[in-house]
C-alpha positions as a Python dict, from the first residue, in 0.01 Angstrom:
ca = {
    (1, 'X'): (0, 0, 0),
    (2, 'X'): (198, -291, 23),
    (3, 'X'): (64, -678, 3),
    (4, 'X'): (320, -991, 101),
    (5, 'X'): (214, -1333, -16),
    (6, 'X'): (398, -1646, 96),
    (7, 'X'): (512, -1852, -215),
    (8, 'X'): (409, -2211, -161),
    (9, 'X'): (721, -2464, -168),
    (10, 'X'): (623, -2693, -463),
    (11, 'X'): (706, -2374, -672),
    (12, 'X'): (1047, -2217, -513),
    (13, 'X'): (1227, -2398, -805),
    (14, 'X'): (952, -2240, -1030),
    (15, 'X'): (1036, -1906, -878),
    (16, 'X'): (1061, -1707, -1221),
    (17, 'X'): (794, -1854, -1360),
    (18, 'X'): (595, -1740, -1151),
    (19, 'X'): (715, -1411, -1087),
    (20, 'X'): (679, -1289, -1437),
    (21, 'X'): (326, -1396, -1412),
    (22, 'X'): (256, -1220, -1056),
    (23, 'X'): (219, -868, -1277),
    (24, 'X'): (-51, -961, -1468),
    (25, 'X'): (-302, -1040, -1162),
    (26, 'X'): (-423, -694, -1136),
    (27, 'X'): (-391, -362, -1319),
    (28, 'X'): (-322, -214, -953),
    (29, 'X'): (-13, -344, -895),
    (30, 'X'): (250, -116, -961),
    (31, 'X'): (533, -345, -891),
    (32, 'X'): (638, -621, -713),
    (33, 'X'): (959, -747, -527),
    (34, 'X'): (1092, -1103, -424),
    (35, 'X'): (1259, -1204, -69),
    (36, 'X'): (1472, -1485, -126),
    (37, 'X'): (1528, -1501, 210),
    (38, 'X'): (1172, -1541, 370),
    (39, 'X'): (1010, -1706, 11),
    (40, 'X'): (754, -1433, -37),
    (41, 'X'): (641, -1194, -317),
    (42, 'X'): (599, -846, -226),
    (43, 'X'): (293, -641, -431),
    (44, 'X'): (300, -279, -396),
    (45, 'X'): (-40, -164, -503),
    (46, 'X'): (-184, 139, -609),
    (47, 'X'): (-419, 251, -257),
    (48, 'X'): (-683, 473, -462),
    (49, 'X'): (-801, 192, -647),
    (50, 'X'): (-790, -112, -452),
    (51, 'X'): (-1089, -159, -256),
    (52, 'X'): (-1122, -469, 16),
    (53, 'X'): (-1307, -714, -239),
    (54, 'X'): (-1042, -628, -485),
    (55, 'X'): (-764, -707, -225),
    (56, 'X'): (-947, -1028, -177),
    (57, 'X'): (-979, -1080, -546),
    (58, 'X'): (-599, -1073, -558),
    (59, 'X'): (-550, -1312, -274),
    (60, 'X'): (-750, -1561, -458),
    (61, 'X'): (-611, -1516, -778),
    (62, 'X'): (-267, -1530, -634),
    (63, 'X'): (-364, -1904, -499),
    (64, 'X'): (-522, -2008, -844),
    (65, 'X'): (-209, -1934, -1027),
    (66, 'X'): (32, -2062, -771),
    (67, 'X'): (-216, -2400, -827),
    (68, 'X'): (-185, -2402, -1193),
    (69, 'X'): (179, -2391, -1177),
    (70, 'X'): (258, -2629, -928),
    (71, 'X'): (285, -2931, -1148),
    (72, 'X'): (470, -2749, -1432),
    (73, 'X'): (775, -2896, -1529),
    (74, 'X'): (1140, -2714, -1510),
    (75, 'X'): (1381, -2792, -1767),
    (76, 'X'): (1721, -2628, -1757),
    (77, 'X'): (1847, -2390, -1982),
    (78, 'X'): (2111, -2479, -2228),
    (79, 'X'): (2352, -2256, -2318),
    (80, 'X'): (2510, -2317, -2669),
    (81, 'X'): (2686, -1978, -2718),
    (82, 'X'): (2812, -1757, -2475),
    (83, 'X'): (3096, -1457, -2467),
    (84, 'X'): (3072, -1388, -2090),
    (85, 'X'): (3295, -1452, -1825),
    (86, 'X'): (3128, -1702, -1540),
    (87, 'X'): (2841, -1534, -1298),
    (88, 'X'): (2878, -1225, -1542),
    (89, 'X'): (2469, -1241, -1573),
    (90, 'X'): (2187, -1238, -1363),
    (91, 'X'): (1803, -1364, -1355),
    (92, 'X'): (1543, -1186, -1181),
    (93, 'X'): (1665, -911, -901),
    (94, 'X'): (1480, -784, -570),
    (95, 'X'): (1352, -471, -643),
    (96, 'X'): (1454, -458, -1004),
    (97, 'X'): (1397, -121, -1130),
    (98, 'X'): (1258, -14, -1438),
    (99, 'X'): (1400, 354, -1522),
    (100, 'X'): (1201, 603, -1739),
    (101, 'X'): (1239, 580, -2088),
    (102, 'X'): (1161, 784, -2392),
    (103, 'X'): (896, 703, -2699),
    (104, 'X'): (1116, 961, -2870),
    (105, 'X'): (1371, 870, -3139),
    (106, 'X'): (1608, 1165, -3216),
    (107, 'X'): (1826, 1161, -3596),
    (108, 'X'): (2091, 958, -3399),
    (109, 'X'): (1875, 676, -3275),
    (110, 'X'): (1697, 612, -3651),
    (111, 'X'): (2057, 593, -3857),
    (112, 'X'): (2142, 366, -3564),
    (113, 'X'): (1843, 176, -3614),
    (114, 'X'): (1880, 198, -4020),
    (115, 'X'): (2254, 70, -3991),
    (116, 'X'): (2163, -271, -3771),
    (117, 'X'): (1876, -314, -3997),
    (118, 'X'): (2094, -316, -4325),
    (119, 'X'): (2279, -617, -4164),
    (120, 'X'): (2010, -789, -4092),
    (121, 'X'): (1866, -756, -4423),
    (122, 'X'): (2217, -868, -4563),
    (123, 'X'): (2212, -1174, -4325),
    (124, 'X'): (1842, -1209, -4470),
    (125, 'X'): (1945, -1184, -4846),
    (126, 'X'): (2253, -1396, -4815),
    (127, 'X'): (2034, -1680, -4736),
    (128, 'X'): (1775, -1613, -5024),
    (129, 'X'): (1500, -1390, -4839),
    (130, 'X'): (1264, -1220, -5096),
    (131, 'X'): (1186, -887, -4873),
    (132, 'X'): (792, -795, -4816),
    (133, 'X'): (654, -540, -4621),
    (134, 'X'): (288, -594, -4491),
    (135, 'X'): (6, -384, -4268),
    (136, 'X'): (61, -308, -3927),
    (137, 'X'): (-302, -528, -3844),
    (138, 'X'): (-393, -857, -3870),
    (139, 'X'): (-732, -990, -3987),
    (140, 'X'): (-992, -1187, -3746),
    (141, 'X'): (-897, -1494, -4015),
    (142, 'X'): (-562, -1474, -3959),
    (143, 'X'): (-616, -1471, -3620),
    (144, 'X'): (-839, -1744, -3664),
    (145, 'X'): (-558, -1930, -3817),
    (146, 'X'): (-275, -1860, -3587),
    (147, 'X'): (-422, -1862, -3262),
    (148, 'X'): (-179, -1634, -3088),
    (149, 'X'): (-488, -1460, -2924),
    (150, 'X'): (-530, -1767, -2720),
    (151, 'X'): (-211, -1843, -2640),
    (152, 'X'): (-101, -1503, -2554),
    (153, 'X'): (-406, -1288, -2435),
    (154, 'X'): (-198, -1090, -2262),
    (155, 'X'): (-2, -965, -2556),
    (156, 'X'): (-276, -819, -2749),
    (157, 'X'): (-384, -473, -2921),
    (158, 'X'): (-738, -479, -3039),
    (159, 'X'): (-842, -252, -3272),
    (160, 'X'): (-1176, -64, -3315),
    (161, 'X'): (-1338, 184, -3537),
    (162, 'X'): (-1674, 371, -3539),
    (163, 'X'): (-1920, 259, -3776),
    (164, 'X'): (-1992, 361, -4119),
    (165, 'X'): (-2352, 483, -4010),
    (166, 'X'): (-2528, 823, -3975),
    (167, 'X'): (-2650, 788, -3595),
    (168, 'X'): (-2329, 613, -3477),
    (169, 'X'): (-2165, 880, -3625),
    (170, 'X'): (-2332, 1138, -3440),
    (171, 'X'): (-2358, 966, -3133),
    (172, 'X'): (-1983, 957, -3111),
    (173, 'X'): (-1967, 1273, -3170),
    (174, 'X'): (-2199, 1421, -2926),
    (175, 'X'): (-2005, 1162, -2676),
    (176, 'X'): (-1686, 1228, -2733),
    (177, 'X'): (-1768, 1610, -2681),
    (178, 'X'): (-1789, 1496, -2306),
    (179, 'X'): (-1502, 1221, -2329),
    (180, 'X'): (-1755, 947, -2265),
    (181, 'X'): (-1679, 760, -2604),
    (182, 'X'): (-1553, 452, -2526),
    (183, 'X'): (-1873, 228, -2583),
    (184, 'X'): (-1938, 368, -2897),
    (185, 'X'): (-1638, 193, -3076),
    (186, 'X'): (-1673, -120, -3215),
    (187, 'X'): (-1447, -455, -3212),
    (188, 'X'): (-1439, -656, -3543),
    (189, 'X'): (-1175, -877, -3477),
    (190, 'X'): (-838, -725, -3566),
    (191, 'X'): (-519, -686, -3384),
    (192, 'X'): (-250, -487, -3424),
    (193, 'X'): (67, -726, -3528),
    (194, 'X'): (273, -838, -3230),
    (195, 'X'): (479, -971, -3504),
    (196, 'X'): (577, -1002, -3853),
    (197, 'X'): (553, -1349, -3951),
    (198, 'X'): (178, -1450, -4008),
    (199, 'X'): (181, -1224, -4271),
    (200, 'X'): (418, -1415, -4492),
    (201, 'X'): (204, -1718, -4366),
    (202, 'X'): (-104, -1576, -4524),
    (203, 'X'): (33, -1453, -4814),
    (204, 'X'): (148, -1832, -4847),
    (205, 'X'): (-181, -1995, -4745),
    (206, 'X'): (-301, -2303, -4940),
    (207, 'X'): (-44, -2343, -5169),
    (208, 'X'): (171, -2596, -5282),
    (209, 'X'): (533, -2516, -5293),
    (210, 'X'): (799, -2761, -5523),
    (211, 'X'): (1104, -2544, -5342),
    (212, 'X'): (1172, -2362, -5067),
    (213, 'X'): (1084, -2012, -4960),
    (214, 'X'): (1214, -1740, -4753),
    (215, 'X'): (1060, -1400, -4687),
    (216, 'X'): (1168, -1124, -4488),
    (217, 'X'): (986, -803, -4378),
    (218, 'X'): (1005, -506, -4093),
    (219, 'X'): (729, -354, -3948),
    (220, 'X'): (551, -231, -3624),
    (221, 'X'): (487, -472, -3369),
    (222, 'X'): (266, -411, -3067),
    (223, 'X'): (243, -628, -2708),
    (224, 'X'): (47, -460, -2411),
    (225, 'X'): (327, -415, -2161),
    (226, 'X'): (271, -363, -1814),
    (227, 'X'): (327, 8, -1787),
    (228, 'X'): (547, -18, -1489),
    (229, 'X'): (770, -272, -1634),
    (230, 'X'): (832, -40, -1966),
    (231, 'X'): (1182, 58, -1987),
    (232, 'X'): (1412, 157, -2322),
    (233, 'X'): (1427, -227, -2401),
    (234, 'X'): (1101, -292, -2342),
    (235, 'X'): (811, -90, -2520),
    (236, 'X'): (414, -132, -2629),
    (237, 'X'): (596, 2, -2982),
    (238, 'X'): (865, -140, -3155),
    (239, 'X'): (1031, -287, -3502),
    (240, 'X'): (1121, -606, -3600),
    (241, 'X'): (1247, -751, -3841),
    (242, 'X'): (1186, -1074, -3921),
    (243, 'X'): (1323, -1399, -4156),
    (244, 'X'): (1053, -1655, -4200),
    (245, 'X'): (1205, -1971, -4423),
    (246, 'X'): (977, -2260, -4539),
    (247, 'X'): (1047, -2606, -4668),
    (248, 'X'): (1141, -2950, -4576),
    (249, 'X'): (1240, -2996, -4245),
    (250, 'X'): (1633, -3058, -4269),
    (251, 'X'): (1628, -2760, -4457),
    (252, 'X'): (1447, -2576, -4230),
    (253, 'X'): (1695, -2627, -3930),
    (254, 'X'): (1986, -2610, -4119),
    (255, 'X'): (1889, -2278, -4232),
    (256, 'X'): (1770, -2187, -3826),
    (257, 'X'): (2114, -2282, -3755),
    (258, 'X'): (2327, -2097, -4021),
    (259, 'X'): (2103, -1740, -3941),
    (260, 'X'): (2218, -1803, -3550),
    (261, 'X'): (2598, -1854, -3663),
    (262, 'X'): (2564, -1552, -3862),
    (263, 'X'): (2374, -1338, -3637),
    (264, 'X'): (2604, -1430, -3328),
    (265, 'X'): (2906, -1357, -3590),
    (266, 'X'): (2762, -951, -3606),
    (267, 'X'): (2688, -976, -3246),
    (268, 'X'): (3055, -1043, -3132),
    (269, 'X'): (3161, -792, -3429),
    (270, 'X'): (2966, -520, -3246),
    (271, 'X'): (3129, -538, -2883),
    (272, 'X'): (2816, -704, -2748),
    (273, 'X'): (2828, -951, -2479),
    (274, 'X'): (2597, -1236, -2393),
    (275, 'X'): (2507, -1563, -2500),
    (276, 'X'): (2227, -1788, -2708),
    (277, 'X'): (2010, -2074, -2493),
    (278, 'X'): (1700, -2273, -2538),
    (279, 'X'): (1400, -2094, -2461),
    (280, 'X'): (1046, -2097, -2426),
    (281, 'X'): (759, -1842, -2541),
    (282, 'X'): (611, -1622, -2325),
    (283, 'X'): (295, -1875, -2299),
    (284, 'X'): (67, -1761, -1994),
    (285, 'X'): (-137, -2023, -1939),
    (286, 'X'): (-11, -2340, -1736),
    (287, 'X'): (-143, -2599, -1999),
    (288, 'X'): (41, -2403, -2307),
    (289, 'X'): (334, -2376, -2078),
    (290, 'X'): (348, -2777, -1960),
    (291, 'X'): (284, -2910, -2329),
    (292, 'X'): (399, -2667, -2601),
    (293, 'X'): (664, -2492, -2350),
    (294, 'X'): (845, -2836, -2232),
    (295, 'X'): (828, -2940, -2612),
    (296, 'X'): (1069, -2600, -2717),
    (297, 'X'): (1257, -2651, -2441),
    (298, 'X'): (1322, -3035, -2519),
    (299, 'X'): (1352, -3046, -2873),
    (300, 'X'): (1549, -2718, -2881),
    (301, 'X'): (1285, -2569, -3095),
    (302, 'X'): (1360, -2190, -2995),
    (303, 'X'): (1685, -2028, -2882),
    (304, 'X'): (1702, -1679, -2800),
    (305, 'X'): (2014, -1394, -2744),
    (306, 'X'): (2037, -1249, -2445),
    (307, 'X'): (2283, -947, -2448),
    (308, 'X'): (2394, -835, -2115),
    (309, 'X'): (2360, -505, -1991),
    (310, 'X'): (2619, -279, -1833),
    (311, 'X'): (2441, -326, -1497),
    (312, 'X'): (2448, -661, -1526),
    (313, 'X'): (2011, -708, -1642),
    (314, 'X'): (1995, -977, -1930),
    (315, 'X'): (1779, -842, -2273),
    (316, 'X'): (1681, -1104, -2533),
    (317, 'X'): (1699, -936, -2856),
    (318, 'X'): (1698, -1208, -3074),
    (319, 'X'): (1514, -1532, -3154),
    (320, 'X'): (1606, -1845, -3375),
    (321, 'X'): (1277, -2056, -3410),
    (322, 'X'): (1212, -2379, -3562),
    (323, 'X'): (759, -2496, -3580),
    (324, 'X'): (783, -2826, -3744),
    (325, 'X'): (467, -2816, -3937),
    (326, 'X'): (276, -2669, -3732),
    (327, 'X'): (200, -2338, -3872),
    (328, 'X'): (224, -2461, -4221),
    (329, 'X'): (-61, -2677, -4143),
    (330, 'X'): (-249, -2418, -3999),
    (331, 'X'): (-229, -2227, -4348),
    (332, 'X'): (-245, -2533, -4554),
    (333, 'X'): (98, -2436, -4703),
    (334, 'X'): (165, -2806, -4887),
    (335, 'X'): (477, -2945, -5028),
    (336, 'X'): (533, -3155, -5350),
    (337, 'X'): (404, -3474, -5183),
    (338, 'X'): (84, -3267, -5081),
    (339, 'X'): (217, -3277, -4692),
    (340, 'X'): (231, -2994, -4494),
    (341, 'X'): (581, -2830, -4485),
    (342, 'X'): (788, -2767, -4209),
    (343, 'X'): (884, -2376, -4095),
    (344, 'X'): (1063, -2144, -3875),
    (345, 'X'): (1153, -1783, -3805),
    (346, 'X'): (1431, -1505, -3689),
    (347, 'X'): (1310, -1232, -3525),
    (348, 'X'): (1520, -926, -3470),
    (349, 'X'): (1404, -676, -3225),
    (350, 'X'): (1559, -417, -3371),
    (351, 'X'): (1525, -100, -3079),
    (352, 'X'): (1693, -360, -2832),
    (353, 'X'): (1952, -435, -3065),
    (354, 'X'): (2028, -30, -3077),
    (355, 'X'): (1977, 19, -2663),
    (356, 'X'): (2209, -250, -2621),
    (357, 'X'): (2483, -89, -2811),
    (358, 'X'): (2416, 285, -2741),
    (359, 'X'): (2418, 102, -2342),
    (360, 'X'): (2747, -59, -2411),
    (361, 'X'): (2930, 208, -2618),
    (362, 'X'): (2745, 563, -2523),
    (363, 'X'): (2615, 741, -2835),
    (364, 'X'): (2909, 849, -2959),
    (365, 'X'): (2995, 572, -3212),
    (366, 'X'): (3350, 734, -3347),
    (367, 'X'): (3437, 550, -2999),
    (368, 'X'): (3305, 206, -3041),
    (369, 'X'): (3526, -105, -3142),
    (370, 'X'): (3459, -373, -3370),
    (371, 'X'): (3297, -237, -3680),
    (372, 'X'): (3293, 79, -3789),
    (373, 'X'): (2965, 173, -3723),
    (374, 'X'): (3001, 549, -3745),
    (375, 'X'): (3081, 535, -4069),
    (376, 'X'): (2859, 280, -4186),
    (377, 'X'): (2604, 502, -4024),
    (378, 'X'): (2693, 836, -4253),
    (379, 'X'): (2722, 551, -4527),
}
């Protein structure tokens, strides 16, 4: 079953905006497809579980988030980096496909996966990261603390348990027998990471620091992905690694900045092409993404690197961030005049970083240019 809705004019210069919002208006859409040439959004939905109320449900959510973008602001991109030749990349496609992918990794893909993360790690070290390694879930008060929850509901893996108690015991038993368990878990408020970094804030939180600190860790990270959209870049599952430095604020950028020179230094040395630009976060709300995503966008606050595929689809697989104080004040992490510092992160996603080249130079890596990543591999 197939569903057209007109896109209002006040948002055709919003147009991916608010197409990469369009998938989250109901779990039975099973993809979607824009017509430049008549301005519409095409919704192909799944016809066993959309009833007439839902369809009407959709219609009206479709006009409520058309509404709450229409007086969002658009601020060009800007490109600081780049290694492609002009028009080599492309934004959102008609009928962009998302192939199959696998959840497997075979001995190949994990010495791939160890080699990029060794230079990461080096990149990490050479500018004084101590290296941690934390849970895979985050507490309900770090939650409280960071807020991502709110900001990015969509994102989000709870994660329940069944309680220490005799009867609830049983009764999950006895319900589970006939696969009707699902009430009988319980929700106490923790998530399962969608990153690495408010770790390193909490391990940090309300104290005073007299110098800077870095920390670096890899774990885990979840995000609820639309099933449909999942591909071999873009997974529920994945590792990342991630640099968190804290401190004063020019030394905060000035370390943001010499991680991006260094990371877009391996990037070249790999064969990769593709560029670094000012970015926003994936905020989904229309408030989060008029005040806090104009603000990265203006004050060059994130920048992210987008490789280019073979088929021309554009991957980030790397962000450079820069918070001010934000999060630092959020964890009460104080400097020497009792102020809260300033802080930032680098976030390597590290199975995009491996698709990219394994997309770009096959899997047989005695092939490849640049480095000599074959070796390094057996290394």
């Amino acid at each position: 079953m197939n569903v057209t809705f007109d896109i209002p004019a006040k948002l055709l210069d919003k147009i991916e905006i608010l197409l990469e919002r369009v998938p989250y208006l109901s779990e039975s859409i099973l993809g979607i497809a824009y017509c430049k040439d008549k301005h519409v959004v095409e919704l192909l939905l799944n016809d066993t579980e959309m009833t007439s109320e839902q369809l009407n449900d959709l219609r009206e959510s479709y006009q409520d988030l058309c509404s709450s973008l229409e007086n969002t602001r658009v601020i060009n991109e800007r490109v600081v980096k780049s290694n492609l030749v002009p028009d080599s990349y492309k934004n959102w496609e008609d009928n962009e496909n998302y192939p199959e992918y696998s959840c497997i990794m075979d001995e190949y893909d994990i010495m791939l996966m160890e080699y990029l993360d060794k230079e990461f790690t080096e990149i990490a070290t050479k500018h004084g990261a101590e290296q941690r390694e934390y849970p895979s879930v985050l507490s309900k008060h770090n939650m409280t603390r960071n807020q991502y929850h709110i900001h990015f509901p969509q994102n989000i893996y709870g994660v329940t348990s069944v309680p220490h108690e005799y009867k609830a015991i049983n009764n999950f038993r006895k319900k589970a027998q006939i696969e009707s368990y699902d009430e009988s878990f319980v929700f106490q408020g923790e998530i399962l990471q969608p990153c690495i970094c408010y770790h390193c804030y909490e391990e940090l939180q309300g104290k005073t620091l007299f110098d800077g600190k870095v920390l670096t860790g890899k774990g885990k990270c979840f995000r609820h992905e639309i099933e449909w959209r999942k591909d071999n870049f873009r997974r529920s599952e994945f590792t990342m690694r991630e640099i968190v430095y804290i401190g004063i604020e020019e030394s905060v950028v000035d370390t943001r900045n010499q991680i991006m020179e260094d990371v877009w230094s391996l990037f070249e040395s790999l064969g990769l092409k593709g560029r670094i630009s000012t970015a926003t976060d994936p905020f989904f709300f229309s408030q989060d993404l008029k005040t806090k995503g104009t603000y990265q966008m203006m004050s060059n606050a994130k920048y992210e690197l987008l490789v280019t595929t073979s088929n021309g689809k554009e991957v980030s697989i790397a962000s450079f961030n820069y918070c001010q104080n934000m999060l630092c004040s959020k964890y009460e992490i104080k400097g020497r005049d009792e102020a809260a510092l300033h802080s930032g992160c680098v976030a390597f996603g590290i199975d995009r970083w491996k698709e990219a080249l394994k997309d770009l130079h096959g899997r047989d890596s005695k092939k490849w240019p640049g480095k000599d990543v074959g070796r390094a591999m057996l290394l």
